[in-house]
Structures are given as structure tokens and as C-alpha cells.
Coordinates of C-alpha atoms and ligand atoms in Angstrom, one line a residue:
X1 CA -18.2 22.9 21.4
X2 CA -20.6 24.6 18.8
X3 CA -24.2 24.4 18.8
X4 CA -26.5 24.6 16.3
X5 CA -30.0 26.1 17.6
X6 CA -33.1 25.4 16.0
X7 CA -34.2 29.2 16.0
X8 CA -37.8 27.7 14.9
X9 CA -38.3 25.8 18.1
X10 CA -40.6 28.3 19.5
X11 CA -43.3 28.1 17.0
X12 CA -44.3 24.6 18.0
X13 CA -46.1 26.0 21.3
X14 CA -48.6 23.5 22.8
X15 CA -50.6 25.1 25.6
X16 CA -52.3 21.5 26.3
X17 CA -51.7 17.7 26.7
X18 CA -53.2 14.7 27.6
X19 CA -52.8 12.9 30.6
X20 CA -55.1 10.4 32.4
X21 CA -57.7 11.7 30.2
X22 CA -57.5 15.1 31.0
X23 CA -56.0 18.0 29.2
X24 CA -53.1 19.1 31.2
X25 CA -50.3 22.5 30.9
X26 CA -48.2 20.9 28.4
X27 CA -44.8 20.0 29.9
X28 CA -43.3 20.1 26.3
X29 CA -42.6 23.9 26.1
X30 CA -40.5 26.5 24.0
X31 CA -38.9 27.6 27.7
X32 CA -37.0 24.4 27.6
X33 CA -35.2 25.1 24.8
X34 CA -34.5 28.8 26.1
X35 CA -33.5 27.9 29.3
X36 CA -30.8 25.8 27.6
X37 CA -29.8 28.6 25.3
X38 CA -29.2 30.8 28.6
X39 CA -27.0 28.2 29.8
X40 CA -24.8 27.9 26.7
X41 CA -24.9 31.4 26.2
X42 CA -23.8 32.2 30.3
X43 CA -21.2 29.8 30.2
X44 CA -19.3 30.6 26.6
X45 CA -19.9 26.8 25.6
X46 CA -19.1 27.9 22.2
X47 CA -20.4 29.4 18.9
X48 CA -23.9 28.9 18.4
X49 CA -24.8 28.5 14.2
X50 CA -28.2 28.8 12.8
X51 CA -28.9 25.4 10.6
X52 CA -28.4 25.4 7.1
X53 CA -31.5 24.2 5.1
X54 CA -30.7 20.5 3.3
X55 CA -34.1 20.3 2.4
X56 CA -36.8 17.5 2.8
X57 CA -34.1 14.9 0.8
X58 CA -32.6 13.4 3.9
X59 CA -36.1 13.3 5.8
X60 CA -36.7 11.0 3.3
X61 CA -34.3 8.8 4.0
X62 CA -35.9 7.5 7.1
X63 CA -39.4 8.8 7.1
X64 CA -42.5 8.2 4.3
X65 CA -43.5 10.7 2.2
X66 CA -47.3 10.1 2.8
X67 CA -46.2 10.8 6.1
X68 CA -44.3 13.8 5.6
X69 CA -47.3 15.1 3.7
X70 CA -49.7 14.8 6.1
X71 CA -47.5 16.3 9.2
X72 CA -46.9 19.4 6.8
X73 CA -50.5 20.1 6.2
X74 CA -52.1 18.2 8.9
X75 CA -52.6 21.7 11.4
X76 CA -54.1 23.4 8.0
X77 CA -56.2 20.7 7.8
X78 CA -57.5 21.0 11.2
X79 CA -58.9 24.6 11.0
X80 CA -60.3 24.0 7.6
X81 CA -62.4 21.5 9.2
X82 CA -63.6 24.0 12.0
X83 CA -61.0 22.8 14.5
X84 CA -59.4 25.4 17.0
X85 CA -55.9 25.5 18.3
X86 CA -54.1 22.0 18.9
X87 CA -55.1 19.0 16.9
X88 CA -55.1 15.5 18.7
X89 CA -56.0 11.9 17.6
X90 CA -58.2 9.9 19.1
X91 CA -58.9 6.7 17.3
X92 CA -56.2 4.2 15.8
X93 CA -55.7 0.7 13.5
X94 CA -55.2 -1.4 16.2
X95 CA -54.9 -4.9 16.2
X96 CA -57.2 -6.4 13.3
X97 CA -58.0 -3.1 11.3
X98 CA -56.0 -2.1 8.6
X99 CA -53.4 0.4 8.3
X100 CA -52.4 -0.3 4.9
X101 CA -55.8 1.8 3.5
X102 CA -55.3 5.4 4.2
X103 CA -59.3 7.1 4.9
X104 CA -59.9 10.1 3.8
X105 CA -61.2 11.7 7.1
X106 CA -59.1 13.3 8.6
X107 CA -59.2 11.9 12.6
X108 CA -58.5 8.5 11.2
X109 CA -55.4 10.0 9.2
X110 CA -54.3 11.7 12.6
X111 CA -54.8 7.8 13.9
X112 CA -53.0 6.2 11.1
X113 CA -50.1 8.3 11.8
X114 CA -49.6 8.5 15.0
X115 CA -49.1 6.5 18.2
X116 CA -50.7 8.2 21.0
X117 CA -53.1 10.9 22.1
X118 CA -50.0 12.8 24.2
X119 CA -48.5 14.8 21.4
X120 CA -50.5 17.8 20.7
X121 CA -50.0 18.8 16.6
X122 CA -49.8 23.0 16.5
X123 CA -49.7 25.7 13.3
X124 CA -45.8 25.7 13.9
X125 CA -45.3 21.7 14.2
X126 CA -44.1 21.5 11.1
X127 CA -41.6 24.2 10.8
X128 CA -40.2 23.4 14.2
X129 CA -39.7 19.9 13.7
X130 CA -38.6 20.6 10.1
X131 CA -36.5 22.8 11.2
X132 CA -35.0 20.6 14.0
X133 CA -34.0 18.2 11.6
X134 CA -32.2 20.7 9.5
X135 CA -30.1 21.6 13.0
X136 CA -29.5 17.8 13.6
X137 CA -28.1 17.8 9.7
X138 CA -26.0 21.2 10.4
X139 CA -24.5 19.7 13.7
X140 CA -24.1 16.5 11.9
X141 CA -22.1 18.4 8.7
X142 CA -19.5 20.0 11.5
X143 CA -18.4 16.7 13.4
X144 CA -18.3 15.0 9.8
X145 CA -15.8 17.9 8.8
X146 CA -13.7 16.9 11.8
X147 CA -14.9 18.8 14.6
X148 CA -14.7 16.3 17.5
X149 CA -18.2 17.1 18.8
X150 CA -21.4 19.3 18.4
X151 CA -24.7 20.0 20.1
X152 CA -28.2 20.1 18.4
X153 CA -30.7 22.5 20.7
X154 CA -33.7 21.7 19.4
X155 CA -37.3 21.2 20.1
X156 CA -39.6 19.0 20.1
X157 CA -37.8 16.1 20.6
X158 CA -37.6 12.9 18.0
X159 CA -37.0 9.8 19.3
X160 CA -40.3 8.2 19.2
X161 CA -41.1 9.0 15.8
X162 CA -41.2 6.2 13.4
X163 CA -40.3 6.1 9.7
X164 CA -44.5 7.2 9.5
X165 CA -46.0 7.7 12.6
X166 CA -46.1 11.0 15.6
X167 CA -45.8 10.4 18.9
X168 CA -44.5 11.0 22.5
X169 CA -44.2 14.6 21.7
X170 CA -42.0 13.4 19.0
X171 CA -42.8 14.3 14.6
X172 CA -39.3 14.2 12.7
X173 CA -37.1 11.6 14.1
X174 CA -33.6 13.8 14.4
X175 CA -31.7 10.7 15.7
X176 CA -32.1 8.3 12.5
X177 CA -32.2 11.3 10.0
X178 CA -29.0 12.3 11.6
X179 CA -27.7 8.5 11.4
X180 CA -29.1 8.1 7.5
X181 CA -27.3 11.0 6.5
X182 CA -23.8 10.3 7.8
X183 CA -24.3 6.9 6.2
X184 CA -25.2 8.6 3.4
X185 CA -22.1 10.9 3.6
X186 CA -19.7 7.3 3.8
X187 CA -19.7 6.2 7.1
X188 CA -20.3 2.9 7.3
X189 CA -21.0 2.3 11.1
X190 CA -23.0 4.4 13.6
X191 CA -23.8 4.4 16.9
X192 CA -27.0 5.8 18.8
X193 CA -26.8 6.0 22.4
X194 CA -29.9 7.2 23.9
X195 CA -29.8 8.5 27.4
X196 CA -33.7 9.9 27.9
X197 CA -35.7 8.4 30.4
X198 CA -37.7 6.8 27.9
X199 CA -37.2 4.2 25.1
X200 CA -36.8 6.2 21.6
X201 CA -39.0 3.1 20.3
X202 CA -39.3 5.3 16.8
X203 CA -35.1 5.1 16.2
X204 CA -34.9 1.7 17.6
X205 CA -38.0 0.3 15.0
X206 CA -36.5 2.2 12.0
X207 CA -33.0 0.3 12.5
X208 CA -34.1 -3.1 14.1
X209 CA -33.3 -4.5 10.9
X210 CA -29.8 -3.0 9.5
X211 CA -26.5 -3.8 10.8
X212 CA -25.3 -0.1 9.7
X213 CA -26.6 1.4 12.7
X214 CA -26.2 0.1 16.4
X215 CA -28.6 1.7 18.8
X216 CA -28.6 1.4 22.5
X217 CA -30.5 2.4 25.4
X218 CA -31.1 3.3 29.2
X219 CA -34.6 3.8 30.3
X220 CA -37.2 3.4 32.5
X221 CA -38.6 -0.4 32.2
X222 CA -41.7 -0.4 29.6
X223 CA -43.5 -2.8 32.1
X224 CA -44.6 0.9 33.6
X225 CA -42.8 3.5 31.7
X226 CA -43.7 4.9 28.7
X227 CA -43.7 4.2 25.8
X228 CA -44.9 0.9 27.2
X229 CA -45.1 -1.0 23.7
X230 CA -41.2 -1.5 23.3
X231 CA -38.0 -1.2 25.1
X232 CA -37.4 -4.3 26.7
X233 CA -34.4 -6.3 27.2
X234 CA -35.1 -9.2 24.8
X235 CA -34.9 -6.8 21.8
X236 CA -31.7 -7.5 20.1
X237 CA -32.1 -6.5 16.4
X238 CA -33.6 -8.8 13.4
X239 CA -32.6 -10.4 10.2
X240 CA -29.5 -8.8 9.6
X241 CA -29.7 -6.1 12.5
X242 CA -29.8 -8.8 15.4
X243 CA -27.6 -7.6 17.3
X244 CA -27.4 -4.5 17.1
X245 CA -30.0 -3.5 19.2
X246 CA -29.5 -3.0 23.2
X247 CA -32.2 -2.2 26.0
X248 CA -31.2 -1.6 29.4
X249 CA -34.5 -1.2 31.0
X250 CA -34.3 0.0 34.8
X251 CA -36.9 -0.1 37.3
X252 CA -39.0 3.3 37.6
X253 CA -36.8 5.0 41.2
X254 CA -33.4 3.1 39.7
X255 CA -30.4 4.5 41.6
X256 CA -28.1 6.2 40.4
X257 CA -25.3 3.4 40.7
X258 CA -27.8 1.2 38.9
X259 CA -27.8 3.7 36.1
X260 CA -24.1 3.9 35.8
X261 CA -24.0 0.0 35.7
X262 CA -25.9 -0.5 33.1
X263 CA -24.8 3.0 31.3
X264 CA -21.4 1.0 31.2
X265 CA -22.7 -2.2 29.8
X266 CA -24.5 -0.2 26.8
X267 CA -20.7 1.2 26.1
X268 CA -18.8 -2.3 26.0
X269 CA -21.3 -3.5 23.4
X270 CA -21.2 -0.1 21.7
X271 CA -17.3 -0.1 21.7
X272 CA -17.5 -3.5 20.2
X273 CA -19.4 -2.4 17.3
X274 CA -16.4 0.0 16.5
X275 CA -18.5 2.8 15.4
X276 CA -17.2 5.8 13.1
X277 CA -20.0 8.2 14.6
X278 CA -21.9 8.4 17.9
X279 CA -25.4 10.5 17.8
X280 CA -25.9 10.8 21.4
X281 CA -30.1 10.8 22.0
X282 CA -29.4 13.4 25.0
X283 CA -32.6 13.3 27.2
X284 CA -32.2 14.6 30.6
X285 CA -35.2 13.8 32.0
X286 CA -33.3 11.1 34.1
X287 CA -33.1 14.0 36.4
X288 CA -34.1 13.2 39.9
X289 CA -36.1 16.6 39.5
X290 CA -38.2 15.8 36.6
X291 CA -41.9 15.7 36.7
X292 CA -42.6 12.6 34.1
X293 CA -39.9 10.8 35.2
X294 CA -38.2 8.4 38.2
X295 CA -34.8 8.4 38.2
X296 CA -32.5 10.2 40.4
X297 CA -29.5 11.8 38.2
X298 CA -28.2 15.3 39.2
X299 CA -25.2 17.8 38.0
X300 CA -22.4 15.8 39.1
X301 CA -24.1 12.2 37.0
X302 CA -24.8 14.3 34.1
X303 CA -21.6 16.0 34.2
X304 CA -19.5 12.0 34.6
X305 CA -21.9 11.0 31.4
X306 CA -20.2 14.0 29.3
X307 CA -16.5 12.7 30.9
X308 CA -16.9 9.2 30.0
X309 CA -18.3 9.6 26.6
X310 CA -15.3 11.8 25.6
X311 CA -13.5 8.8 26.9
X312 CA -14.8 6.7 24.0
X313 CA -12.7 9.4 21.8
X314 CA -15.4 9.3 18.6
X315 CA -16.8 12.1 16.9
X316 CA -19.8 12.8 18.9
X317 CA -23.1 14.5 17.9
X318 CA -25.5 15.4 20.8
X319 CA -29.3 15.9 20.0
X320 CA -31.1 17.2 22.6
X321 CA -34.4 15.1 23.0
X322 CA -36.3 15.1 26.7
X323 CA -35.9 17.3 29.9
X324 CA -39.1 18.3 31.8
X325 CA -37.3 20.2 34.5
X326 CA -37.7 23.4 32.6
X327 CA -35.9 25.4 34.8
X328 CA -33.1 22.8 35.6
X329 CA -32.4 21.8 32.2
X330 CA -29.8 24.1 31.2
X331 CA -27.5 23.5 34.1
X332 CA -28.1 19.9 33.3
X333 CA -27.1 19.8 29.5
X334 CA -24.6 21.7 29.7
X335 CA -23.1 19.8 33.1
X336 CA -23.3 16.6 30.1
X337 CA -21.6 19.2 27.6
X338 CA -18.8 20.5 29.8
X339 CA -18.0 17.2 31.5
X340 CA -17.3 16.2 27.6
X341 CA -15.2 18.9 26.8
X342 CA -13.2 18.7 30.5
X343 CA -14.2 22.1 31.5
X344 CA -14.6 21.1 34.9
Ligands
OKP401 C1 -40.8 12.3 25.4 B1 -39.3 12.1 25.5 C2 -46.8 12.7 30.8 C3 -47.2 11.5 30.1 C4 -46.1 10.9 29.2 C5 -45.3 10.9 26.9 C6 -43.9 11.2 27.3 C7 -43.0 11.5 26.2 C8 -41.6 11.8 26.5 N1 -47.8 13.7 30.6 N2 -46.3 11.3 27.8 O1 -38.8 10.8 25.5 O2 -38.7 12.8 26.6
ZN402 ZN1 -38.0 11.3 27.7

């Protein structure tokens, strides 16, 4: 399998976070992505291509443009106000304040678009989530031209981004720009399946409503997971996307046979939906190892996800999106990539 690496990934290099209030090491870091690289490199996974640049066109498709904007300059911003490394919001439109007036100050633009205070905005944001996107596109051109599958390595992750909001460590949503473009390119039904640990609430809210893209997902339960706002069961679609939307929220400590269970009843309805394309939202923070996260998945689970997604015999696009187990992440994307390609 070939692998397009998002050779940018590095400049978006938070040293901080917030959690419970506090500023915290960042657990979304550039090592990830190189950890992975080592894998694929070690094992001879396959070729790895540099994306090609479509340009800000298919971002677009699925995010605003006032959006876009801001992202682009937002870290520019910062430091012209007298701001010093990572920029975070801190105030946001809530229930009963607007959101449809954008201010002019600058902390109530990082509020308008964005959806929490976790997701720390760098100089190289932009670039590496720009640059993401062009990967996801570049792995998206080679299974379109017939490849059977191909894996986007990229950093930071995108499925909580919404068509105009940051988030969850999340600023260009790879996932639905991926999706948009294939519909773009005449395919008329795609498929999400997103494996992370947490709900990709940003892909989910920008297709709840279309019937050209079926998205599904296994998560931690959003009673005490995050993203907390969305990702429950009762969340089928609307207007002419009900149903195709699927949640399988699991208890935080879910076994493993649990996971499998409800990993199989995502596929039924996703075969059902006869798709020409599955984007596969690859998270493998599921790992019983991982330091956000509560489930208990090893090598040999991630391994039977690759086997039995191969079984579903579509063209098959991973993006890589969670995975906070820096030094076990490699091992455990590429146990997902192997089991797909049989190498076992
Ligand atoms: C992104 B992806 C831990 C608090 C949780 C948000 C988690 C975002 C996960 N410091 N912060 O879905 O893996
Ligand atoms: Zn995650």
C-alpha cells in the first residue's frame, strides 16, 4: 500500500494544552507522525509520495471561506497583538449570543470559530493542516485511479472540525474534504467509517443532511467522552441524510468483544448503503495503552480491523486521525495496514 506523508506535519508543534484548567505537555505531537513513518519505512509497507498541491478549491467544498481566512492568518494575528507562542480561545457564542455577527477582536473570532479551549493554534497550523488535506486529496487521487487502497500520514488530525469551526486538536477536516472531492470526481456514494476513540462530531455535522455520504462510528459514549456534545445513538441523519448517520457509542473500559460487536453492526449498515469509496477515519487511540482514552484494543484487534475491512473488497482510503500512544502508534497502524493487505 502507498502512503502519502504530509512532510509539513512537523511545523504544527504545540508544546502546551489545556486540561482541567491547566496547561499540560501537549499529547498531540510531531513524534506521532514520525514514529509512524518509522514503522512504514521498517516494514517496506510501500512507496511513500509527497502530496501534490490541489489548492484551497476542494477545502472549499466543505469548509467556509471566512473560516479558512481566519485559520490562515489567525497565528499572525496573535503576535501582532503581542501574543507569544500558541494562541487559544477562551470565550464562545453559546446559547443565546449570536454567532451570525463576526466581532472584530480577535479572542471572540478565536471563539466564533472554534469549539473548545483543547486545540492549541501554532505559526505552522496552517501549513500543516493545509498541507494534510492536500495528502488526504493525493491518497484520495491514487485509489480513485484504481489502486485498491492508500494511507494518508498526516497530522493534526481532522475529524472534529466543522465546515467553520477548530477543535479537538482538529483545523481542516481531511475526512469530508476527502469525501467532497471524490463526489466531486463522480462517485455518487461514500462511506466514512471512523474508528478513533472519539466521535468525529465535525464529519458527522457536515453530512447529517446529504444522503451522498454515509458516515458511521465507534466511540467512547459522549455521556463522558469527549467531544461530549454529539455522538450518541439517536443520531440517524436529517431531511434527506436520515439514515445515514450511525453511532455506536461504548461505555468508557468497553471490551474488546464489545468493540468488535458493534464494529460489525456499523459494517452491515455500511454494506447496505453500497458505497463506491470508503474513507476510513483511522484513530488508534482505542489502544488499551493510550493516555486519553478507555478502550482496550492491541496488535492483534488492530491487525483483525485491517483483515475485515479488506473483506468489504472497496477501494479504501485510510486517514490517519488519533493515537496518543506515541511510541506504540506505529506498530499499531501499520498492524491495521498489514492486516489489510494480508501480510500477516
Ligand atoms: C482528537 B482525536 C485530553 C483532553 C481531551 C480532546 C481530545 C481530542 C481527540 N487532554 N482533548 O479524536 O483523537
Ligand atoms: Zn481520538
Amino acid at each position: 500500500m502507498k502512503t502519502v506523508y504530509n512532510h509539513h506535519h512537523g511545523e504544527h508543534a504545540a508544546t502546551k494544552e489545556f486540561f482541567r484548567g491547566r496547561l499540560v505537555e501537549a499529547f498531540e505531537v510531531p513524534a506521532r507522525a514520525d514514529y509512524i513513518h518509522a514503522a512504514i519505512v521498517e516494514a517496506r509497507l510501500g512507496e511513500l509520495l509527497a502530496p501534490v498541491d490541489h489548492g484551497l478549491a476542494p477545502l472549499q467544498r466543505v469548509h467556509s471561506g471566512a473560516y479558512l481566512r481566519f485559520i490562515e492568518g489567525a497565528h499572525a494575528e496573535w503576535l501582532a497583538l503581542g501574543g507569544e507562542g500558541e494562541a487559544f480561545p477562551a470565550v464562545w457564542p453559546v446559547r443565546s449570543l449570536r454567532s451570525d455577527v463576526e466581532p472584530q477582536s480577535f479572542a471572540a473570532r478565536m471563539g466564533l470559530y472554534s469549539m473548545d479551549s483543547g486545540t492549541p493554534l501554532t505559526a505552522g497550523s496552517w501549513s500543516a493542516a493545509y498541507w494534510g488535506a492536500q495528502a488526504s486529496l493525493t491518497a484520495l487521487d491514487l485509489v480513485l485511479a484504481g489502486e485498491r487502497a492508500a494511507y494518508c500520514l498526516t497530522r493534526p488530525p481532522g475529524h472534529h472540525a466543522g465546515a467553520d469551526f477548530f477543535g479537538g486538536y482538529c483545523f481542516i477536516n481531511n475526512a469530508a474534504v476527502a469525501a467532497q472531492a471524490a463526489l466531486d470526481a463522480g462517485r455518487e456514494r461514500v462511506a466514512i467509517l471512523d474508528v478513533d476513540y472519539h466521535h468525529g462530531n465535525g464529519t458527522q455535522a457536515i453530512f447529517y443532511e446529504r444522503a451522498d455520504v454515509f458516515y458511521a462510528s465507534i466511540h467512547g459514549d459522549p455521556q463522558t467522552e469527549y467531544p461530549f456534545f454529539l455522538g450518541h445513538a439517536d443520531e440517524h441523519g436529517a431531511g434527506a441524510g436520515l439514515g445515514f448517520n450511525a453511532n455506536f457509542p461504548l461505555p468508557s473500559g468497553a471490551s474488546n468483544e464489545r468493540w468488535f460487536e458493534a464494529f460489525e453492526r456499523a459494517l452491515v449498515q455500511l454494506n447496505a448503503h453500497a458505497p463506491e469509496l470508503l474513507i476510513v477515519s483511522l484513530g488508534v487511540d482505542t489502544y488499551g495503552g493510550d493516555p486519553i482514552s478507555h478502550f482496550k484494543l492491541d496488535e492483534p484487534e488492530f491487525r483483525r480491523i485491517g483483515q475485515t475491512l479488506h473483506g468489504l473488497q472497496l477501494p479504501t482510503l485510510f486517514l490517519q486521525e488519533g493515537g496518543y500512544a506515541t511510541e506504540a502508534i506505529g506498530r499499531n497502524v501499520l498492524a491495521v495496514l498489514q492486516g489489510f493487505e494480508e501480510l500477516v
